[in-house]
Coordinates of C-alpha atoms in Angstrom, one line a residue:
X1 CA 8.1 188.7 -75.6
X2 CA 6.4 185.5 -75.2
X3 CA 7.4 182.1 -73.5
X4 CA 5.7 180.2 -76.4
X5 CA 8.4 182.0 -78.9
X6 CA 11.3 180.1 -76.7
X7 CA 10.0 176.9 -76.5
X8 CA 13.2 175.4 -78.9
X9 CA 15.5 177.4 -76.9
X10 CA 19.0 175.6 -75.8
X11 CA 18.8 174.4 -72.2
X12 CA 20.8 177.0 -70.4
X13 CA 18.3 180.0 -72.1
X14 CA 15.4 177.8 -71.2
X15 CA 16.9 177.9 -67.3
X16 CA 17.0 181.6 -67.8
X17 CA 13.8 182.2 -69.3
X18 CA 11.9 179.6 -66.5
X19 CA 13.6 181.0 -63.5
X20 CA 12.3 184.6 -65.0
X21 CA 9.0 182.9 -65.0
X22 CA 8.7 181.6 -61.6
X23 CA 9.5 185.5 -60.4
X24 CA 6.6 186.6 -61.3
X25 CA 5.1 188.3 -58.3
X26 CA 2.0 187.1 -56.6
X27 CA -0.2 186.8 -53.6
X28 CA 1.6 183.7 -51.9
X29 CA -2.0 182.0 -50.4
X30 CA -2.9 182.6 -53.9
X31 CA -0.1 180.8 -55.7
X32 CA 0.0 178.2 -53.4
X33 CA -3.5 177.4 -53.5
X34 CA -3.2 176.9 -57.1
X35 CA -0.2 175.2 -57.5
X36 CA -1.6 172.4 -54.7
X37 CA -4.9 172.2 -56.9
X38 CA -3.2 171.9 -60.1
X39 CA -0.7 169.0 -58.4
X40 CA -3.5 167.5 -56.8
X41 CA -5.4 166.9 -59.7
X42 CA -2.9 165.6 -61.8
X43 CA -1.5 163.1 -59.2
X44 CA -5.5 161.9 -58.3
X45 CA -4.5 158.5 -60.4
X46 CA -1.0 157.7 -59.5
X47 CA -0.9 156.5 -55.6
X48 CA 2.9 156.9 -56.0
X49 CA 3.0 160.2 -57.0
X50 CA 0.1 161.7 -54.2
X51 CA 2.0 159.7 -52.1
X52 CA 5.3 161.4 -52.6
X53 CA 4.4 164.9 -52.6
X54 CA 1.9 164.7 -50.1
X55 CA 5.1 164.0 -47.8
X56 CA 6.6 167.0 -49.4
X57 CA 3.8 169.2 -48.5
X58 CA 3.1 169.4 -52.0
X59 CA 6.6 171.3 -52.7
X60 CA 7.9 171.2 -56.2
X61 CA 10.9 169.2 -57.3
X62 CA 11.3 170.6 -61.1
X63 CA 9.6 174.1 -61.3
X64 CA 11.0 175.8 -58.4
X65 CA 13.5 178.5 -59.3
X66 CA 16.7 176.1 -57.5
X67 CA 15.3 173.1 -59.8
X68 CA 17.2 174.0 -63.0
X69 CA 19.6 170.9 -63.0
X70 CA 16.8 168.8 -62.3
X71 CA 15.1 169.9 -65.0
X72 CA 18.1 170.0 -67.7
X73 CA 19.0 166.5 -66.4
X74 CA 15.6 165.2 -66.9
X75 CA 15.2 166.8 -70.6
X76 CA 18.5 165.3 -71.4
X77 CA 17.6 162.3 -70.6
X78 CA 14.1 161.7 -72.7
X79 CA 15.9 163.7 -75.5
X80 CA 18.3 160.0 -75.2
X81 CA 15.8 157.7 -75.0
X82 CA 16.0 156.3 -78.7
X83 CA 19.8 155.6 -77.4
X84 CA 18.4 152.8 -75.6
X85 CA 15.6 151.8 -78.1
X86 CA 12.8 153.6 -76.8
X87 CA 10.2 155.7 -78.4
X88 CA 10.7 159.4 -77.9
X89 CA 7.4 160.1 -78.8
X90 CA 6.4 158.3 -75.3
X91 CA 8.1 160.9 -73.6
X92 CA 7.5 163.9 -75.9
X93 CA 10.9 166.0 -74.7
X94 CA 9.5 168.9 -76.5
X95 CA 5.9 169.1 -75.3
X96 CA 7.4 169.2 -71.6
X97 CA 9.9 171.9 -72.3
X98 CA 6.7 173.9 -74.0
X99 CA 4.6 173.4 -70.2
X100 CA 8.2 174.8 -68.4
X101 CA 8.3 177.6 -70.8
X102 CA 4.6 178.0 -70.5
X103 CA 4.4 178.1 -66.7
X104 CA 3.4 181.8 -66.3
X105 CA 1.3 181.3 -63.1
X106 CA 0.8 178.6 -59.8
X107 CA -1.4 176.7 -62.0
X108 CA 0.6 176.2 -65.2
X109 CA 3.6 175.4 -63.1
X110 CA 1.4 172.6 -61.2
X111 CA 0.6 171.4 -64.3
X112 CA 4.0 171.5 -65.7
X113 CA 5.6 170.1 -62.0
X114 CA 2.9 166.8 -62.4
X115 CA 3.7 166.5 -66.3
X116 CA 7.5 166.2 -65.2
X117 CA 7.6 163.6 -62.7
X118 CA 4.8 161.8 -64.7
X119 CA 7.4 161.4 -67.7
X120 CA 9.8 160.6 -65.4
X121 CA 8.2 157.8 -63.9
X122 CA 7.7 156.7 -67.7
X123 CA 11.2 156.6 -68.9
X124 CA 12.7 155.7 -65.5
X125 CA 10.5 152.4 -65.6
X126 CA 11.2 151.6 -69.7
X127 CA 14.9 152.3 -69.4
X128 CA 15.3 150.6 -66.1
X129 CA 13.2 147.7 -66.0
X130 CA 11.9 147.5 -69.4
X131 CA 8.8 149.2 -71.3
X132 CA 6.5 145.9 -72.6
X133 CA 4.6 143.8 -69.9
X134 CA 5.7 141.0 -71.8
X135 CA 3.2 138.3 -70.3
X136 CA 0.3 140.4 -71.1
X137 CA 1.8 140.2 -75.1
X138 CA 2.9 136.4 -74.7
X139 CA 1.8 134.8 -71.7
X140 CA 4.4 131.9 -71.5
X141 CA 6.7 134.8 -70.7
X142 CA 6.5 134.5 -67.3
X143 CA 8.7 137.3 -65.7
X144 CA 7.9 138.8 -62.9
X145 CA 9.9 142.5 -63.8
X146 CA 11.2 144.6 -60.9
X147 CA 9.8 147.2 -61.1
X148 CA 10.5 150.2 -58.7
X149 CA 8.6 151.9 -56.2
X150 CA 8.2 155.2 -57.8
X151 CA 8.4 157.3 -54.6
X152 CA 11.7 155.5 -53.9
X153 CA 12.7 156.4 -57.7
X154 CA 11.3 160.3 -57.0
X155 CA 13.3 160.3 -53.6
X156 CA 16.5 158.7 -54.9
X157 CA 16.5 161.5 -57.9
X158 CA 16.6 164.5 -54.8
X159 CA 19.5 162.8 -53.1
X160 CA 22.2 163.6 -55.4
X161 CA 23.2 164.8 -58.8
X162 CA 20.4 164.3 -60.9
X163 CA 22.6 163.9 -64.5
X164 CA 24.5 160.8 -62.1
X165 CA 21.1 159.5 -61.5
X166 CA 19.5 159.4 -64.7
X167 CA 23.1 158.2 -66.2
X168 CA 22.3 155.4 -63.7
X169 CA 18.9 154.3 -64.1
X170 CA 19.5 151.6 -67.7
X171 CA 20.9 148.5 -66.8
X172 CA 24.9 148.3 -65.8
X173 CA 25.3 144.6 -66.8
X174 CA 27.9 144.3 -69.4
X175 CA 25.1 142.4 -71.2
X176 CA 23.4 145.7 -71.7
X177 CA 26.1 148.4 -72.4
X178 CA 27.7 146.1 -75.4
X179 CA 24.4 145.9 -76.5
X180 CA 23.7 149.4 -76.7
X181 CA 27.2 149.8 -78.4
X182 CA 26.1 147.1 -80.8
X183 CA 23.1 148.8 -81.7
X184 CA 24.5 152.3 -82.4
X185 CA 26.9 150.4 -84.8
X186 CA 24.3 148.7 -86.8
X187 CA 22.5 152.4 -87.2
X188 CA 25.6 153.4 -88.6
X189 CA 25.6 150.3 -91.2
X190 CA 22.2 150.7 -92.2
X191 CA 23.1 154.7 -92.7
X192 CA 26.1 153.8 -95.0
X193 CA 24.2 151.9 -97.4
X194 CA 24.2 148.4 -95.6
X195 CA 26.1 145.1 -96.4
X196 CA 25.8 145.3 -99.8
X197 CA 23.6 142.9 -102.2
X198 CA 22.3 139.5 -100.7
X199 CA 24.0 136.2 -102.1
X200 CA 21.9 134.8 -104.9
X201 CA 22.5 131.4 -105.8
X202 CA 22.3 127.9 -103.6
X203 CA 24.9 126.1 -102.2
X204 CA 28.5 127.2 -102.2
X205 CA 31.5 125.6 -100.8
X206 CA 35.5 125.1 -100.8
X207 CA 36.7 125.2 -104.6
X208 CA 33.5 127.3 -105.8
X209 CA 34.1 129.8 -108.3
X210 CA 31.8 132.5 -109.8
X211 CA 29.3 135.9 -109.1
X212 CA 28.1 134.2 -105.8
X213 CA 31.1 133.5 -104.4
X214 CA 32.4 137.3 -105.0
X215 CA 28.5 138.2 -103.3
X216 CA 29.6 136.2 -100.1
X217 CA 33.1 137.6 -99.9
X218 CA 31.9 140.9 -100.3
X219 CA 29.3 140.6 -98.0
X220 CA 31.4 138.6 -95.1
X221 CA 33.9 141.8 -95.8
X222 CA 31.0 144.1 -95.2
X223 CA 29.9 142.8 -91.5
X224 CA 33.3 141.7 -90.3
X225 CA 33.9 138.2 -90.5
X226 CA 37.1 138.8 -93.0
X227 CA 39.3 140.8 -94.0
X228 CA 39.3 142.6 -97.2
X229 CA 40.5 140.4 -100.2
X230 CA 40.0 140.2 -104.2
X231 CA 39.9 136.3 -104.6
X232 CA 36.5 135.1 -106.6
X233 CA 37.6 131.4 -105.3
X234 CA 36.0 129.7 -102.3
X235 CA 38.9 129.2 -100.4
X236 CA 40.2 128.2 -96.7
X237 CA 40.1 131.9 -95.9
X238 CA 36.7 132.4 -96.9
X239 CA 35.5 129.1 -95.0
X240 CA 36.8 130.5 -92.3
X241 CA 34.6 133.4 -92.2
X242 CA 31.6 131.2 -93.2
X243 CA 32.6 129.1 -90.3
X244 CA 33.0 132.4 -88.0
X245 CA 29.6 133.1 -89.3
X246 CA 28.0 129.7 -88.3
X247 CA 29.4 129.9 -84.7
X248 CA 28.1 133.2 -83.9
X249 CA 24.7 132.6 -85.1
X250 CA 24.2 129.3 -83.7
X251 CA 24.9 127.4 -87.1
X252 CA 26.3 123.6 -87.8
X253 CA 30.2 125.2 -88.6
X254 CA 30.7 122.4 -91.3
X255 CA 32.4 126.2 -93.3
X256 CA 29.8 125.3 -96.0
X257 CA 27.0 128.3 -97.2
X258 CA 24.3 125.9 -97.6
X259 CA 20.7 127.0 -97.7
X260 CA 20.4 128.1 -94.4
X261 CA 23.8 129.9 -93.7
X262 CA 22.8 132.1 -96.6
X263 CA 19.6 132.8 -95.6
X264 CA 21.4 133.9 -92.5
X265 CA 24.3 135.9 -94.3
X266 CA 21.2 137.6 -96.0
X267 CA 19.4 139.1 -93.4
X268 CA 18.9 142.8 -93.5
X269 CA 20.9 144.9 -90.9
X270 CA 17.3 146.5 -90.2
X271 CA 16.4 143.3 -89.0
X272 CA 19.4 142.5 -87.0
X273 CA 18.8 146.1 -85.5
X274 CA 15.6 145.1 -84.3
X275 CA 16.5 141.9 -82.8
X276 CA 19.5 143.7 -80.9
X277 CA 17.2 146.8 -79.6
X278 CA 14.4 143.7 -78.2
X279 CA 17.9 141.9 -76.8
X280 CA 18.6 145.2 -74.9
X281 CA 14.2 145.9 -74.2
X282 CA 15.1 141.5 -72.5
X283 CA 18.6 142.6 -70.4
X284 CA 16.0 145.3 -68.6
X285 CA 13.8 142.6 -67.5
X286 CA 16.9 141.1 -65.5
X287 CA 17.7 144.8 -64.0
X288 CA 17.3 143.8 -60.2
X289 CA 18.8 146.1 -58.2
X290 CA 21.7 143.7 -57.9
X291 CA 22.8 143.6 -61.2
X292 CA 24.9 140.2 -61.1
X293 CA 21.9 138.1 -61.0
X294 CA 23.8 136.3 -58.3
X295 CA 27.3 135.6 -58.5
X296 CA 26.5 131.7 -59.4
X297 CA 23.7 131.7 -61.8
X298 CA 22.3 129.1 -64.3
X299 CA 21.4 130.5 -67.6
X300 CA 19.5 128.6 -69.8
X301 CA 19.0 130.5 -73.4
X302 CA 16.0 129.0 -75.3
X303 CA 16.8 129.8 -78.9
X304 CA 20.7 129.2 -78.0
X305 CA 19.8 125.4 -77.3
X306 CA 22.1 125.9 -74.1
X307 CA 22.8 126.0 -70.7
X308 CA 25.5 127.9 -68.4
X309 CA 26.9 128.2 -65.5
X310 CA 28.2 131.6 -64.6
X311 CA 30.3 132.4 -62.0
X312 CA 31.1 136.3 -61.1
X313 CA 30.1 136.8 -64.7
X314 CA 32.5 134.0 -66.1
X315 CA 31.5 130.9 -67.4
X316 CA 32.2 127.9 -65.9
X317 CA 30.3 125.4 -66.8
X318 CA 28.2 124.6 -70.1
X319 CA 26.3 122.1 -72.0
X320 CA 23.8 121.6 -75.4
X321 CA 20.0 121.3 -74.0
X322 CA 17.0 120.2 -75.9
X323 CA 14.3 122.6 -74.5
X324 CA 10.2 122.9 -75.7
X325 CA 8.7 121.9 -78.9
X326 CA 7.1 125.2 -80.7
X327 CA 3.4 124.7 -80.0
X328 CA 2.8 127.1 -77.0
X329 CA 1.5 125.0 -74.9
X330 CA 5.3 122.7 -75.3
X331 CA 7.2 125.9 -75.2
X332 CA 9.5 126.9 -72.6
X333 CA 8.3 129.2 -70.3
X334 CA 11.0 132.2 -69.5
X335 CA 11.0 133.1 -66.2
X336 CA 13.5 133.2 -63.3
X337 CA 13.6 130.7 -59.9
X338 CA 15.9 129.1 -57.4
X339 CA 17.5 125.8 -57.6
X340 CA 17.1 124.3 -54.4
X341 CA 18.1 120.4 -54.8
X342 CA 19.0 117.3 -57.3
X343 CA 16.9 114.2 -57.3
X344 CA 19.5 111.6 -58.2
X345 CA 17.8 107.9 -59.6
X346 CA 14.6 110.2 -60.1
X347 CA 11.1 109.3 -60.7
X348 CA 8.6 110.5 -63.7
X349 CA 5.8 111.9 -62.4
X350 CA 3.8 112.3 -65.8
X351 CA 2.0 116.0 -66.1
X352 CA -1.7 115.2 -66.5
X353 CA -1.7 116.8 -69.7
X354 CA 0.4 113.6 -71.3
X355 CA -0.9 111.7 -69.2
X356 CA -4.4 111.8 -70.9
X357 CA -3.2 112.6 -74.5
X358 CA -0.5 110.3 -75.1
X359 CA -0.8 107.3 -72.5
X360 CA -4.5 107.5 -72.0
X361 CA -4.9 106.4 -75.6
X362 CA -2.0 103.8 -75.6
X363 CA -3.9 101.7 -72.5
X364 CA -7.5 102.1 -74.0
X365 CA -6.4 100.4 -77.2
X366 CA -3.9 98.0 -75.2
X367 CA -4.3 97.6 -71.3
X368 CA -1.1 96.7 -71.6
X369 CA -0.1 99.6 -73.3
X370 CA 2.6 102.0 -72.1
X371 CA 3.9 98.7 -69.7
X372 CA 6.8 101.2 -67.5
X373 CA 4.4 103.6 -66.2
X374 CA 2.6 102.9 -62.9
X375 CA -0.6 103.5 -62.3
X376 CA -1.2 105.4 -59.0
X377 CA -4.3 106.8 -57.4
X378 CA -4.0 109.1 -53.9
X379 CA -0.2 108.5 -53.8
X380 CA -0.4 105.1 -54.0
X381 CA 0.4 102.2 -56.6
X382 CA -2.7 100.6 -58.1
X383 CA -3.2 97.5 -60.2
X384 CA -4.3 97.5 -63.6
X385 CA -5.7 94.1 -63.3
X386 CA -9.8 94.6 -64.0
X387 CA -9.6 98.0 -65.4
X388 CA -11.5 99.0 -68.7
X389 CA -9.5 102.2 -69.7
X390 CA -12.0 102.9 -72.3
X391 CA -14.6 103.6 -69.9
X392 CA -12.5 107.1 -69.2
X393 CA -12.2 110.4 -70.5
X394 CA -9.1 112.5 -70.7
X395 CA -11.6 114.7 -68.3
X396 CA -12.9 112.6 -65.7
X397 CA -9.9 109.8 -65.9
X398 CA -8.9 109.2 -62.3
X399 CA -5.1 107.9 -62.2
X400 CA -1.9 109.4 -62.3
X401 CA 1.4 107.9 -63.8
X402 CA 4.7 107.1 -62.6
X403 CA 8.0 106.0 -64.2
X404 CA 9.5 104.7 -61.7
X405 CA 13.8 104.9 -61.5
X406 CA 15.8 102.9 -64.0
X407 CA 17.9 103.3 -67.2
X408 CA 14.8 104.2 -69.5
X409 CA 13.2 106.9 -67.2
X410 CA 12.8 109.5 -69.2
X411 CA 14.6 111.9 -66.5
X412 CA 17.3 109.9 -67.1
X413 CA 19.6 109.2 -63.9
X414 CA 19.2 113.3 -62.2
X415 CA 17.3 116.1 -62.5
X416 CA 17.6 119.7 -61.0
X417 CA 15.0 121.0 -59.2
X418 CA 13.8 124.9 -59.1
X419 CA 10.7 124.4 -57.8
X420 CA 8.1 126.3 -59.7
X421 CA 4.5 127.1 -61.0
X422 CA 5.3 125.7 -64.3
X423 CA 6.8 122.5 -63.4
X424 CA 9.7 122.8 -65.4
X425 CA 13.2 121.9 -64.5
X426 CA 16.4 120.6 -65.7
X427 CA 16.8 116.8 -66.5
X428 CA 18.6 113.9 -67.9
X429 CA 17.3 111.9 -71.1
X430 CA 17.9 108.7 -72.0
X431 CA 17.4 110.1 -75.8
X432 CA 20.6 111.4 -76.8
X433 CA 20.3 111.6 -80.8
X434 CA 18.8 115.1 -80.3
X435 CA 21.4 116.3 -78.7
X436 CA 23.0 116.4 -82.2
X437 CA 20.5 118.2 -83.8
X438 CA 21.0 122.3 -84.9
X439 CA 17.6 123.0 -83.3
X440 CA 16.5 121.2 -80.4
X441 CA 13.5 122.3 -79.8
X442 CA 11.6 118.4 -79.2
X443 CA 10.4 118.4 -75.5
X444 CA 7.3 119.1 -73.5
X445 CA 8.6 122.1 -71.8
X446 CA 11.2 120.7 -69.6
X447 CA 14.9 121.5 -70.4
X448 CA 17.3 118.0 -71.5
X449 CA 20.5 118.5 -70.5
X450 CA 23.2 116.8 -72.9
X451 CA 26.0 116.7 -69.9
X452 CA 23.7 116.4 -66.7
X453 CA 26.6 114.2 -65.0
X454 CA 29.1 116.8 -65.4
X455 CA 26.7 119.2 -64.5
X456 CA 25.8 117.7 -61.2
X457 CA 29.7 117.4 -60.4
X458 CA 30.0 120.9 -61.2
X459 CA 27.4 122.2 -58.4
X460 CA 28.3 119.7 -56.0
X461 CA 31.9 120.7 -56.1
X462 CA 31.6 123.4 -53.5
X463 CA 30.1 121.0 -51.1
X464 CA 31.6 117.7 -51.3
X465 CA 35.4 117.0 -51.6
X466 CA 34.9 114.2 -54.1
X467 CA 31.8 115.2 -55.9
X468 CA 32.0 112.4 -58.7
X469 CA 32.4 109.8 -55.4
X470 CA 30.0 111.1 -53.8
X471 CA 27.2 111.5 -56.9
X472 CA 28.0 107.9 -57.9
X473 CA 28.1 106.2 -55.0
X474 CA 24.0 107.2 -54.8
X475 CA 23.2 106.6 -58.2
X476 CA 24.5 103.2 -57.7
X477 CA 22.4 102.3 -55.1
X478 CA 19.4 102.9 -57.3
X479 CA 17.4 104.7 -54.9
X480 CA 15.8 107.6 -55.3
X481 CA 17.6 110.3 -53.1
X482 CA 17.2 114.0 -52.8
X483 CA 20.4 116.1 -52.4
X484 CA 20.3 119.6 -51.4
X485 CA 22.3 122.4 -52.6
X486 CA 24.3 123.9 -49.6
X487 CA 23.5 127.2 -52.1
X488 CA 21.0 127.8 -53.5
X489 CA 21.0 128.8 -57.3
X490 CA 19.3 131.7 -59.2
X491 CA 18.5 129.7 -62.5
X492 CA 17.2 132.2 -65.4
X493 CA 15.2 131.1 -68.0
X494 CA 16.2 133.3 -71.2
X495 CA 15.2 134.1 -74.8
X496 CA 18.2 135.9 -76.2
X497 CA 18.0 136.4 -80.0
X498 CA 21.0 138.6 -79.8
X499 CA 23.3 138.9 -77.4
X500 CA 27.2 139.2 -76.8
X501 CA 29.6 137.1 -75.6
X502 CA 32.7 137.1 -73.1
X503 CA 34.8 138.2 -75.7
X504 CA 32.7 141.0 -76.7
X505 CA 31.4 139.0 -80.2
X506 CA 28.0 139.8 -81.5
X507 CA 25.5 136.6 -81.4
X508 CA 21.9 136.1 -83.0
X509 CA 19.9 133.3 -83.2
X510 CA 16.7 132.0 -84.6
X511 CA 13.4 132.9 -83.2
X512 CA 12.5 129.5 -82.8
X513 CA 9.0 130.5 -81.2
X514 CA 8.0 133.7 -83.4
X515 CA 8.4 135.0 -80.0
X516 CA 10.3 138.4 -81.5
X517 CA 8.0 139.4 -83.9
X518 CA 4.9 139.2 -81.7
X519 CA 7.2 141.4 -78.5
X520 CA 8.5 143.8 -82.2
X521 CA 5.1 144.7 -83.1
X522 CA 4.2 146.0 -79.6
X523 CA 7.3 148.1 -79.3
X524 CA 6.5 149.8 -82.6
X525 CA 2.6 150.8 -81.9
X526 CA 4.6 152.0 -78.6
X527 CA 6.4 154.4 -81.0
X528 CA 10.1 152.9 -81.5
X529 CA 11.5 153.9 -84.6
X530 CA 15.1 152.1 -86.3
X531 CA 17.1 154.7 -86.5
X532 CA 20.0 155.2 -89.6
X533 CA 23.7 157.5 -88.7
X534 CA 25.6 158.4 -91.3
X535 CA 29.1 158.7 -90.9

């Protein structure tokens, strides 16, 4: 009988089979020599790996005749990996149990020992922190992902039960797990046929009669949003849903199926499956090993137009934000910081960028142009008296701007500072009209918050008895005053497209900066494949 014949076998006969395997008698200098050479030529490009079983003395973790659990557990787990939307071709499940069945001398097993804690490594690091290098596929996505050591992961999987530790490696967050669940529902919609045929036709509201309004009932039955009901009228019941709709994909919830609610309503549950399987790739980019993200957080979500304070997972605070315009070099920036202080009556330092391209231009056609900005050189206020603007270039102009503090700044009367590479942070506006808007996607990068007042209030609360009192009585004065934050603040910058809220509700909103389909197209040539469950 050959090994090669039992490759498919279940994973207590492959135990069998393998631990016959490794009996095979031989010289022990001689299988030693060539299970070392075999290890140390497969570990030659992975410091982490040499690393770890060089302090092992080169001693096997998965092929040795006591490693059967280890081995089960690890096949189990690849086997899973398109439950958490990863490609199982990555790992390849079957061509490592063919190298375990196949391990017939010191060599092979070498070869299949390295091949194991290789693919480890592999799905350890997609499920667990996430599988993209997302700034090397969109550079404004600047997350820094925390990654593990990969002797710490090898060590941590010999410490205990190795089925508890792979069960443990995805994220914990709540965040993730209804995720997951989300997503195995939606392969079981797609694998019953879907929700049915879009909603032709253009606007429909209360009193509407006809094929379309029977479409949308029909299809608001099929995903949830109603219960199930014969009426071909557009009635309070079915505005509900509509309205149900509208909230939970980030929708004006006027209960009307205008042009855009239906183009909503009639998005395929193949693409909602994608958007929820990159939602889940986006919750392993916040794995730290602390899976709270601090138990006071700010969470600003980009495509939600919001911001949120969370408190031991609850929110607390929240408030509409106008965040970058869509041009990349206006968009938001995700990535993750510490807010350390407030700046109350703040000052506009203008970024050179609109420095040159907006108010450059405005003072070479008028010297008086863009009159509340002043003109500083080396930290100082200079004069404009005397000064040809046109003789400068937005390359070799040599000022800098400054708002200083008053009613029209355009941070308003606060902002909150995380100090950063990007110079972005939260901030009042004087412009509040956009605050109104469904997408609020108008600024140069920097996040407007609609209730900045109320926010500072909020984080002030913890260190000042009368936090209103106190924040007024130094935005009275006029000056500009730095307050710090007696705690510091993890602030998270987010693009959530889908994600699930308190109440366990289902959420998607629009990719305002094409940002999914650029992050979807990656994880496919990776090899993730939508999946369909019949049931």
């Amino acid at each position: 009988m050959t090994f090669f014949s039992l490759r498919r076998l279940p994973l207590s006969l492959l135990t069998l089979a393998l631990t016959l395997t490794l009996l095979i008698p031989a010289p022990a200098s001689a299988l030693v020599t060539a299970f070392r050479q075999a290890i140390a030529e497969g570990v030659a490009a992975e410091d982490g790996l040499a690393e770890f079983y060089r302090g092992r003395a080169f001693e096997p973790i998965w092929t040795g005749t006591e490693d059967a659990d280890r081995r089960n557990a690890l096949l189990t787990a690849l086997e899973g990996a398109a439950d958490h939307g990863l490609p199982v071709s990555r790992y390849d499940p079957d061509t490592l149990r063919a190298a375990f069945m196949d391990a017939d001398n010191a060599y092979a097993r070498g070869q299949a020992e390295i091949l194991a804690s290789t693919m480890f490594l592999a799905y350890a690091r997609d499920v667990q922190t996430g599988m993209l290098e997302p700034g090397d596929i969109i550079p404004v996505i600047a997350r820094e992902l925390p990654r593990r050591d990969p002797t710490d992961l090898l060590s941590g999987l010999m410490q205990g039960d190795p089925h508890d530790f792979m069960r443990a490696l995805p994220p914990a967050h709540p965040e993730y797990v209804n995720l997951q669940r989300r997503m195995m529902e939606m392969e079981r919609v797609i694998g019953n046929g879907g929700w049915g045929e879009p909603v032709r036709g253009g606007r429909l509201e209360l009193g509407a009669r006809g094929p379309a309004v029977v479409a949308l009932r029909d299809r608001l039955i099929a995903m949830g949003y109603m219960d199930r009901s014969a009426t071909a009228v557009y009635d309070a019941e079915l505005q509900a849903a509509v309205q149900l709709f509208q909230v939970r994909h980030g929708l004006e919830a006027d209960g009307v199926a205008g042009t855009g609610t239906l183009e909503e309503i009639n998005v395929a549950p193949e693409q909602r499956l994608r958007e929820i399987i990159l939602g889940m790739e986006r919750q392993r980019w916040l794995n730290w090993e602390d899976p709270n993200r601090g138990d006071r957080h700010i969470l600003v979500n980009i495509p939600d137009f919001h911001a949120f304070v969370i408190d031991d997972e609850e929110v607390s605070f929240s408030t509409r934000v106008v965040v970058g315009a869509s041009p990349e070099d206006r968009a938001t920036p995700e990535f993750s910081d510490v807010m350390e202080h407030m700046v109350i009556n703040p000052s506009w330092y203008v970024p050179r960028s609109i420095t040159v391209n907006e108010y450059l231009p405005q003072m070479q056609a008028n010297p008086g142009g863009a009159a509340q900005m002043e003109l500083m050189r080396g930290g100082r206020p200079v004069s404009r008296a005397g000064i040809d603007f046109t003789q400068y270039t937005r390359r070799n102009f040599p000022f800098d701007l400054r708002q200083p503090p008053g009613p029209n700044n355009a941070l308003g009367r606060v902002k909150f500072m995380f100090p950063n590479r990007h110079n972005i942070y939260l901030h009042d506006t004087p412009t509040r009209s956009l605050f109104e808007r469904e997408s609020r996607a108008f600024s140069h990068g920097c996040v407007r918050v609609q209730r900045p007042l109320e926010l500072a209030y909020h984080l002030l609360a913890r260190q000042e008895a009368s936090p209103q009192s106190y924040f007024d009585g130094i935005l009275s004065t006029g000056q500009e005053t730095q307050v710090d934050l007696a705690t510091q603040i993890p602030v998270h910058i987010v693009y959530w497209t889908s994600f699930v809220d308190q109440d366990g509700a289902l959420h998607f909103r629009r990719d305002v900066y094409d940002r999914d389909a650029r992050l979807w197209r990656a994880m496919e040539e990776a090899g993730v494949e939508l999946r369909s469950v019949s049931s």
